[in-house]
Every structure is written in structure tokens, then in C-alpha cells.
Amino acid sequence: MDIRVAGHQVETGQAFRVHVDERMQTIRETYFKRSIGATVTLSPGPHDSFQCDIVMHVMQGVVLKGSNRAALANTAFDGAADKIEKQLRRYMRRLKDKTGGLSLAELPLADVPDNAEYRIFEAAADEVEAPDAPLTIAETRVDIPDASVSDAVMMLDLRNTTALLFKNSRTGDLNMVYRREDGNIGWVEPRS
């Protein structure tokens, strides 16, 4: 596995690089031996702390992200690596539970009930209204994966993002899953 360690306005010493390499190789050997690579970025945080971000490419289309802030560089890295490990544990457990040990390429398509629907609940009275025109922070180009709804939810968790646009493998339409503020998952499907 290709592991890249970078410091953004911070020097990463040899001891930190060795610690990162050992921990990432241990994660790789424990959970997913065919992982492609990882990038570990260390940067300064507020109040003399360190921010560590890990982006790990497990396989084509599956990217794990973990981030942590701590007073020491190694502690910041260990916290982010713990998050990556937790995501991989969940991913492997879901694959085993769902398929009985099949690989990702052999997964059967999930059957989605025909009466599935999307509902919008009334907002709570204490919610603050967003400004009319929020700023666009960044734009990125991404590949839109073909997946079942349950696989899309798993990718949402693995990528540690708040929303995922995907092509529903059952219907062929673009769908979206997202994490709601209450921690539940929402699913947006266009009307036929």
C-alpha cells in the first residue's frame, strides 16, 4: 500500500512517519489487504494543536476519510486512524452480514419495496433560518457510482460525508442519500 505523509505548514519528522506507516499497515493487514493507498496530512490547528486528516483508498470507488485534532501530532493521527478503523469494521461487518462472505463484486442487488416514499417533516420551531444565498465553498468533480440503496448508505458511511448522489442500480435513475441532523438517513428518489 502506498502511504503518503505530508505536512501542511508543519514538519513531519521521521518518527512520525514511521508511526504512521506501522499503524496504517496494521489497519491494512487487519481489515482490507488489497487497499490501494492512503494520504495522511498533518497541519496546525487552533490553540497550539495539530489537525490530522487521513484519506484512504480501499478499492475503486471506496474512499474512507478520518480527521482528528489533538495537542500532539501522534495523538491527532491515532484519533483519525481510530475513525478509519471503525469505518472499516462496520464495512466488513455489513459485507459479512449481508452476503454471508461474498465479495463486493458478487453482491446481490437489494430489493427496494415499491411503496418506498420520501417524506418531509415540519421543522422544529427553534431552528434558525439559513441566509438566502449561502456561499459556495468548493466544487469537485466526482464519479457517480451505480449502487443499490443499501450499498449507497454503506458508501455514505465509509466516505464519511453528509450526502451521496448515486445511480440506482434497480431503476437506473439518479438518487441521493444523506445524513439528517437527527442522525437518520434520508433517501431522495425522483418520481417516475
CSV table of N, CA, C and O in Angstrom, one decimal, residues 10-103:
chain,number,residue,atom,x,y,z
A,10,VAL,N,3.8,22.3,8.7
A,10,VAL,CA,4.3,21.6,9.8
A,10,VAL,C,5.3,20.6,9.3
A,10,VAL,O,5.2,20.0,8.3
A,11,GLU,N,6.4,20.5,10.0
A,11,GLU,CA,7.5,19.5,9.7
A,11,GLU,C,7.0,18.1,10.2
A,11,GLU,O,6.7,18.0,11.4
A,12,THR,N,7.0,17.1,9.4
A,12,THR,CA,6.8,15.8,9.8
A,12,THR,C,8.1,15.0,9.9
A,12,THR,O,8.7,14.8,8.9
A,13,GLY,N,8.5,14.7,11.1
A,13,GLY,CA,9.7,14.0,11.4
A,13,GLY,C,9.7,12.6,11.0
A,13,GLY,O,8.6,12.0,10.7
A,14,GLN,N,10.8,11.9,11.1
A,14,GLN,CA,11.0,10.5,10.7
A,14,GLN,C,10.2,9.6,11.7
A,14,GLN,O,9.6,8.7,11.3
A,15,ALA,N,10.2,10.0,13.0
A,15,ALA,CA,9.5,9.2,14.0
A,15,ALA,C,8.0,9.2,13.7
A,15,ALA,O,7.3,8.1,13.8
A,16,PHE,N,7.4,10.3,13.3
A,16,PHE,CA,6.0,10.4,13.0
A,16,PHE,C,5.7,9.6,11.7
A,16,PHE,O,4.7,8.8,11.7
A,17,ARG,N,6.6,9.6,10.7
A,17,ARG,CA,6.4,8.9,9.5
A,17,ARG,C,6.4,7.4,9.8
A,17,ARG,O,5.6,6.6,9.2
A,18,VAL,N,7.3,6.9,10.6
A,18,VAL,CA,7.4,5.5,11.0
A,18,VAL,C,6.1,5.1,11.7
A,18,VAL,O,5.5,4.0,11.5
A,19,HIS,N,5.7,5.9,12.7
A,19,HIS,CA,4.4,5.6,13.4
A,19,HIS,C,3.2,5.5,12.5
A,19,HIS,O,2.4,4.6,12.6
A,20,VAL,N,3.1,6.4,11.5
A,20,VAL,CA,2.0,6.4,10.6
A,20,VAL,C,2.1,5.1,9.7
A,20,VAL,O,1.1,4.4,9.5
A,21,ASP,N,3.3,4.8,9.2
A,21,ASP,CA,3.4,3.7,8.4
A,21,ASP,C,3.1,2.4,9.1
A,21,ASP,O,2.3,1.5,8.6
A,22,GLU,N,3.5,2.2,10.3
A,22,GLU,CA,3.3,1.0,11.1
A,22,GLU,C,1.8,0.9,11.4
A,22,GLU,O,1.2,-0.2,11.2
A,23,ARG,N,1.1,1.9,11.8
A,23,ARG,CA,-0.3,1.9,12.1
A,23,ARG,C,-1.2,1.6,10.9
A,23,ARG,O,-2.1,0.8,10.9
A,24,MET,N,-0.8,2.3,9.8
A,24,MET,CA,-1.6,2.1,8.5
A,24,MET,C,-1.4,0.7,8.0
A,24,MET,O,-2.4,0.1,7.5
A,25,GLN,N,-0.2,0.1,8.1
A,25,GLN,CA,0.0,-1.2,7.6
A,25,GLN,C,-0.8,-2.2,8.5
A,25,GLN,O,-1.3,-3.2,8.0
A,26,THR,N,-0.8,-1.9,9.8
A,26,THR,CA,-1.6,-2.8,10.7
A,26,THR,C,-3.1,-2.8,10.4
A,26,THR,O,-3.7,-3.8,10.3
A,27,ILE,N,-3.6,-1.6,10.1
A,27,ILE,CA,-5.0,-1.5,9.7
A,27,ILE,C,-5.3,-2.2,8.4
A,27,ILE,O,-6.2,-3.0,8.3
A,28,ARG,N,-4.3,-2.1,7.5
A,28,ARG,CA,-4.5,-2.8,6.2
A,28,ARG,C,-4.5,-4.3,6.4
A,28,ARG,O,-5.3,-5.0,5.8
A,29,GLU,N,-3.5,-4.8,7.1
A,29,GLU,CA,-3.4,-6.2,7.3
A,29,GLU,C,-4.6,-6.8,8.1
A,29,GLU,O,-5.1,-7.9,7.8
A,30,THR,N,-5.2,-6.0,9.0
A,30,THR,CA,-6.3,-6.5,9.8
A,30,THR,C,-7.6,-6.5,9.1
A,30,THR,O,-8.4,-7.4,9.2
A,31,TYR,N,-7.9,-5.5,8.2
A,31,TYR,CA,-9.2,-5.3,7.7
A,31,TYR,C,-9.3,-5.5,6.2
A,31,TYR,O,-10.2,-6.2,5.7
A,32,PHE,N,-8.4,-4.9,5.4
A,32,PHE,CA,-8.5,-5.0,3.9
A,32,PHE,C,-7.2,-5.0,3.3
A,32,PHE,O,-6.5,-4.0,3.1
A,33,LYS,N,-6.7,-6.2,3.0
A,33,LYS,CA,-5.3,-6.4,2.5
A,33,LYS,C,-5.1,-5.8,1.1
A,33,LYS,O,-3.9,-5.5,0.7
A,34,ARG,N,-6.1,-5.6,0.3
A,34,ARG,CA,-6.0,-5.1,-1.0
A,34,ARG,C,-6.1,-3.6,-1.2
A,34,ARG,O,-6.4,-3.1,-2.3
A,35,SER,N,-6.1,-2.9,-0.1
A,35,SER,CA,-6.2,-1.4,-0.2
A,35,SER,C,-5.2,-0.8,-1.0
A,35,SER,O,-4.0,-1.2,-1.1
A,36,ILE,N,-5.6,0.3,-1.7
A,36,ILE,CA,-4.7,0.9,-2.7
A,36,ILE,C,-3.7,1.8,-2.1
A,36,ILE,O,-2.5,1.7,-2.4
A,37,GLY,N,-4.1,2.8,-1.3
A,37,GLY,CA,-3.2,3.7,-0.7
A,37,GLY,C,-3.9,4.6,0.3
A,37,GLY,O,-5.1,4.6,0.5
A,38,ALA,N,-3.0,5.5,0.9
A,38,ALA,CA,-3.6,6.4,1.9
A,38,ALA,C,-2.7,7.7,1.9
A,38,ALA,O,-1.5,7.6,1.6
A,39,THR,N,-3.3,8.8,2.2
A,39,THR,CA,-2.7,10.1,2.3
A,39,THR,C,-2.9,10.6,3.7
A,39,THR,O,-4.1,10.7,4.1
A,40,VAL,N,-1.9,10.9,4.5
A,40,VAL,CA,-2.0,11.4,5.8
A,40,VAL,C,-1.5,12.9,5.8
A,40,VAL,O,-0.3,13.1,5.4
A,41,THR,N,-2.3,13.8,6.2
A,41,THR,CA,-1.9,15.2,6.2
A,41,THR,C,-1.9,15.8,7.6
A,41,THR,O,-3.0,15.7,8.2
A,42,LEU,N,-0.8,16.3,8.0
A,42,LEU,CA,-0.7,17.0,9.3
A,42,LEU,C,-0.7,18.5,9.2
A,42,LEU,O,0.2,18.9,8.4
A,43,SER,N,-1.5,19.2,9.9
A,43,SER,CA,-1.5,20.7,9.8
A,43,SER,C,-1.7,21.3,11.1
A,43,SER,O,-2.2,20.6,12.1
A,44,PRO,N,-1.3,22.5,11.3
A,44,PRO,CA,-1.5,23.2,12.6
A,44,PRO,C,-3.0,23.5,12.8
A,44,PRO,O,-3.7,23.8,11.9
A,45,GLY,N,-3.4,23.3,14.1
A,45,GLY,CA,-4.8,23.6,14.5
A,45,GLY,C,-4.8,24.8,15.4
A,45,GLY,O,-3.7,25.4,15.7
A,46,PRO,N,-6.0,25.2,15.9
A,46,PRO,CA,-6.0,26.3,16.8
A,46,PRO,C,-5.5,26.0,18.2
A,46,PRO,O,-5.4,24.8,18.6
A,47,HIS,N,-5.0,27.0,18.9
A,47,HIS,CA,-4.5,26.8,20.2
A,47,HIS,C,-3.4,25.8,20.3
A,47,HIS,O,-3.4,24.9,21.2
A,48,ASP,N,-2.4,25.9,19.5
A,48,ASP,CA,-1.2,25.0,19.5
A,48,ASP,C,-1.5,23.6,19.4
A,48,ASP,O,-1.0,22.7,20.2
A,49,SER,N,-2.5,23.2,18.6
A,49,SER,CA,-2.8,21.8,18.4
A,49,SER,C,-2.5,21.4,17.0
A,49,SER,O,-2.0,22.2,16.2
A,50,PHE,N,-2.7,20.1,16.7
A,50,PHE,CA,-2.4,19.5,15.4
A,50,PHE,C,-3.7,19.0,14.8
A,50,PHE,O,-4.5,18.4,15.6
A,51,GLN,N,-3.9,19.2,13.5
A,51,GLN,CA,-5.1,18.6,12.8
A,51,GLN,C,-4.5,17.5,11.9
A,51,GLN,O,-3.6,17.8,11.1
A,52,CYS,N,-5.1,16.3,12.0
A,52,CYS,CA,-4.6,15.2,11.1
A,52,CYS,C,-5.8,14.7,10.3
A,52,CYS,O,-6.8,14.4,10.8
A,53,ASP,N,-5.6,14.6,9.0
A,53,ASP,CA,-6.6,14.2,8.1
A,53,ASP,C,-6.1,12.9,7.3
A,53,ASP,O,-4.9,13.0,6.8
A,54,ILE,N,-6.9,11.9,7.3
A,54,ILE,CA,-6.5,10.7,6.6
A,54,ILE,C,-7.5,10.4,5.5
A,54,ILE,O,-8.7,10.4,5.7
A,55,VAL,N,-7.0,10.2,4.2
A,55,VAL,CA,-7.8,9.7,3.1
A,55,VAL,C,-7.3,8.4,2.7
A,55,VAL,O,-6.1,8.3,2.2
A,56,MET,N,-8.1,7.3,2.8
A,56,MET,CA,-7.6,6.0,2.5
A,56,MET,C,-8.5,5.4,1.3
A,56,MET,O,-9.7,5.4,1.4
A,57,HIS,N,-7.8,5.1,0.2
A,57,HIS,CA,-8.5,4.5,-0.9
A,57,HIS,C,-8.4,2.9,-0.7
A,57,HIS,O,-7.4,2.3,-0.9
A,58,VAL,N,-9.6,2.4,-0.3
A,58,VAL,CA,-9.7,1.0,0.0
A,58,VAL,C,-9.7,0.2,-1.3
A,58,VAL,O,-9.0,-0.8,-1.5
A,59,MET,N,-10.6,0.6,-2.2
A,59,MET,CA,-10.7,-0.1,-3.5
A,59,MET,C,-11.3,1.0,-4.5
A,59,MET,O,-11.7,2.0,-4.0
A,60,GLN,N,-11.5,0.6,-5.7
A,60,GLN,CA,-12.0,1.6,-6.7
A,60,GLN,C,-13.4,2.0,-6.3
A,60,GLN,O,-14.3,1.2,-6.1
A,61,GLY,N,-13.5,3.3,-6.0
A,61,GLY,CA,-14.8,3.9,-5.7
A,61,GLY,C,-15.1,3.9,-4.2
A,61,GLY,O,-16.1,4.5,-3.8
A,62,VAL,N,-14.3,3.3,-3.3
A,62,VAL,CA,-14.5,3.4,-1.9
A,62,VAL,C,-13.3,4.1,-1.3
A,62,VAL,O,-12.2,3.7,-1.3
A,63,VAL,N,-13.7,5.3,-0.7
A,63,VAL,CA,-12.7,6.2,-0.1
A,63,VAL,C,-13.1,6.4,1.4
A,63,VAL,O,-14.3,6.8,1.6
A,64,LEU,N,-12.2,6.2,2.3
A,64,LEU,CA,-12.5,6.4,3.7
A,64,LEU,C,-11.8,7.7,4.1
A,64,LEU,O,-10.7,8.0,3.7
A,65,LYS,N,-12.5,8.5,5.0
A,65,LYS,CA,-11.9,9.7,5.5
A,65,LYS,C,-12.0,9.7,7.0
A,65,LYS,O,-13.0,9.4,7.5
A,66,GLY,N,-10.9,10.2,7.6
A,66,GLY,CA,-10.9,10.3,9.1
A,66,GLY,C,-10.2,11.6,9.4
A,66,GLY,O,-9.2,11.9,8.8
A,67,SER,N,-10.6,12.3,10.4
A,67,SER,CA,-10.0,13.5,10.8
A,67,SER,C,-10.0,13.7,12.4
A,67,SER,O,-11.0,13.2,13.0
A,68,ASN,N,-9.0,14.3,12.9
A,68,ASN,CA,-8.9,14.4,14.4
A,68,ASN,C,-8.0,15.6,14.7
A,68,ASN,O,-7.1,15.9,14.0
A,69,ARG,N,-8.3,16.2,15.8
A,69,ARG,CA,-7.4,17.3,16.3
A,69,ARG,C,-7.0,17.0,17.7
A,69,ARG,O,-7.8,16.5,18.6
A,70,ALA,N,-5.7,17.2,18.0
A,70,ALA,CA,-5.2,17.0,19.4
A,70,ALA,C,-3.9,17.8,19.6
A,70,ALA,O,-3.4,18.4,18.7
A,71,ALA,N,-3.5,17.8,20.9
A,71,ALA,CA,-2.3,18.6,21.2
A,71,ALA,C,-1.0,18.1,20.7
A,71,ALA,O,-0.1,18.8,20.4
A,72,LEU,N,-1.0,16.8,20.5
A,72,LEU,CA,0.2,16.1,20.0
A,72,LEU,C,0.0,15.5,18.6
A,72,LEU,O,-1.2,15.0,18.3
A,73,ALA,N,1.0,15.5,17.7
A,73,ALA,CA,0.8,15.0,16.4
A,73,ALA,C,0.4,13.6,16.3
A,73,ALA,O,-0.5,13.2,15.6
A,74,ASN,N,1.1,12.7,17.1
A,74,ASN,CA,0.8,11.3,17.2
A,74,ASN,C,-0.6,11.0,17.7
A,74,ASN,O,-1.3,10.1,17.2
A,75,THR,N,-1.0,11.8,18.7
A,75,THR,CA,-2.4,11.6,19.2
A,75,THR,C,-3.4,12.0,18.2
A,75,THR,O,-4.5,11.3,18.1
A,76,ALA,N,-3.2,13.1,17.5
A,76,ALA,CA,-4.1,13.5,16.4
A,76,ALA,C,-4.2,12.4,15.3
A,76,ALA,O,-5.3,12.1,14.9
A,77,PHE,N,-3.1,11.9,14.9
A,77,PHE,CA,-3.1,10.8,13.9
A,77,PHE,C,-3.8,9.6,14.5
A,77,PHE,O,-4.6,9.0,13.7
A,78,ASP,N,-3.5,9.2,15.7
A,78,ASP,CA,-4.2,8.0,16.3
A,78,ASP,C,-5.7,8.1,16.3
A,78,ASP,O,-6.4,7.2,16.1
A,79,GLY,N,-6.2,9.3,16.6
A,79,GLY,CA,-7.6,9.5,16.7
A,79,GLY,C,-8.2,9.4,15.3
A,79,GLY,O,-9.3,8.8,15.1
A,80,ALA,N,-7.6,10.0,14.3
A,80,ALA,CA,-8.1,9.8,12.9
A,80,ALA,C,-8.0,8.4,12.4
A,80,ALA,O,-8.9,7.9,11.8
A,81,ALA,N,-6.9,7.7,12.8
A,81,ALA,CA,-6.8,6.3,12.4
A,81,ALA,C,-7.9,5.4,13.1
A,81,ALA,O,-8.4,4.5,12.5
A,82,ASP,N,-8.2,5.8,14.3
A,82,ASP,CA,-9.3,5.0,15.0
A,82,ASP,C,-10.6,5.2,14.2
A,82,ASP,O,-11.4,4.2,14.1
A,83,LYS,N,-10.9,6.4,13.7
A,83,LYS,CA,-12.1,6.6,12.9
A,83,LYS,C,-12.1,5.7,11.6
A,83,LYS,O,-13.1,5.2,11.3
A,84,ILE,N,-10.9,5.7,11.0
A,84,ILE,CA,-10.8,4.8,9.8
A,84,ILE,C,-11.0,3.4,10.1
A,84,ILE,O,-11.7,2.6,9.4
A,85,GLU,N,-10.4,2.9,11.2
A,85,GLU,CA,-10.6,1.5,11.7
A,85,GLU,C,-12.1,1.2,12.0
A,85,GLU,O,-12.6,0.2,11.6
A,86,LYS,N,-12.8,2.2,12.6
A,86,LYS,CA,-14.2,2.0,12.9
A,86,LYS,C,-15.0,1.9,11.6
A,86,LYS,O,-15.9,1.0,11.5
A,87,GLN,N,-14.7,2.7,10.6
A,87,GLN,CA,-15.4,2.6,9.4
A,87,GLN,C,-15.2,1.3,8.7
A,87,GLN,O,-16.1,0.7,8.1
A,88,LEU,N,-13.9,0.8,8.7
A,88,LEU,CA,-13.6,-0.5,8.1
A,88,LEU,C,-14.3,-1.6,8.8
A,88,LEU,O,-14.7,-2.6,8.2
A,89,ARG,N,-14.3,-1.6,10.1
A,89,ARG,CA,-15.0,-2.6,10.9
A,89,ARG,C,-16.5,-2.7,10.5
A,89,ARG,O,-17.0,-3.8,10.3
A,90,ARG,N,-17.1,-1.5,10.4
A,90,ARG,CA,-18.5,-1.5,10.0
A,90,ARG,C,-18.7,-2.0,8.6
A,90,ARG,O,-19.6,-2.8,8.3
A,91,TYR,N,-17.8,-1.6,7.7
A,91,TYR,CA,-17.9,-2.0,6.3
A,91,TYR,C,-17.8,-3.6,6.2
A,91,TYR,O,-18.6,-4.2,5.6
A,92,MET,N,-16.8,-4.1,6.9
A,92,MET,CA,-16.6,-5.6,6.8
A,92,MET,C,-17.7,-6.3,7.5
A,92,MET,O,-18.2,-7.4,7.0
A,93,ARG,N,-18.2,-5.8,8.6
A,93,ARG,CA,-19.3,-6.5,9.3
A,93,ARG,C,-20.6,-6.4,8.4
A,93,ARG,O,-21.3,-7.4,8.3
A,94,ARG,N,-20.8,-5.3,7.7
A,94,ARG,CA,-22.0,-5.2,6.8
A,94,ARG,C,-21.9,-6.2,5.7
A,94,ARG,O,-22.9,-6.8,5.3
A,95,LEU,N,-20.7,-6.3,5.1
A,95,LEU,CA,-20.5,-7.2,4.0
A,95,LEU,C,-20.7,-8.6,4.4
A,95,LEU,O,-21.4,-9.4,3.7
A,96,LYS,N,-20.2,-9.0,5.6
A,96,LYS,CA,-20.4,-10.4,6.1
A,96,LYS,C,-21.8,-10.6,6.4
A,96,LYS,O,-22.4,-11.7,6.1
A,97,ASP,N,-22.5,-9.7,7.1
A,97,ASP,CA,-23.9,-9.9,7.5
A,97,ASP,C,-24.8,-10.0,6.2
A,97,ASP,O,-25.7,-10.8,6.2
A,98,LYS,N,-24.5,-9.1,5.3
A,98,LYS,CA,-25.4,-9.0,4.1
A,98,LYS,C,-25.2,-10.2,3.1
A,98,LYS,O,-26.2,-10.6,2.5
A,99,THR,N,-24.0,-10.6,2.9
A,99,THR,CA,-23.7,-11.5,1.9
A,99,THR,C,-23.3,-12.9,2.3
A,99,THR,O,-23.1,-13.8,1.5
A,100,GLY,N,-23.0,-13.0,3.6
A,100,GLY,CA,-22.5,-14.3,4.1
A,100,GLY,C,-21.1,-14.6,3.6
A,100,GLY,O,-20.7,-15.7,3.5
A,101,GLY,N,-20.3,-13.5,3.3
A,101,GLY,CA,-18.9,-13.7,2.9
A,101,GLY,C,-18.6,-13.4,1.4
A,101,GLY,O,-17.5,-13.6,1.0
A,102,LEU,N,-19.6,-13.0,0.6
A,102,LEU,CA,-19.4,-12.7,-0.8
A,102,LEU,C,-18.5,-11.4,-0.9
A,102,LEU,O,-18.5,-10.6,0.0
A,103,SER,N,-17.8,-11.3,-2.0
A,103,SER,CA,-17.0,-10.1,-2.2
A,103,SER,C,-17.9,-9.0,-2.7
A,103,SER,O,-19.1,-9.2,-3.1
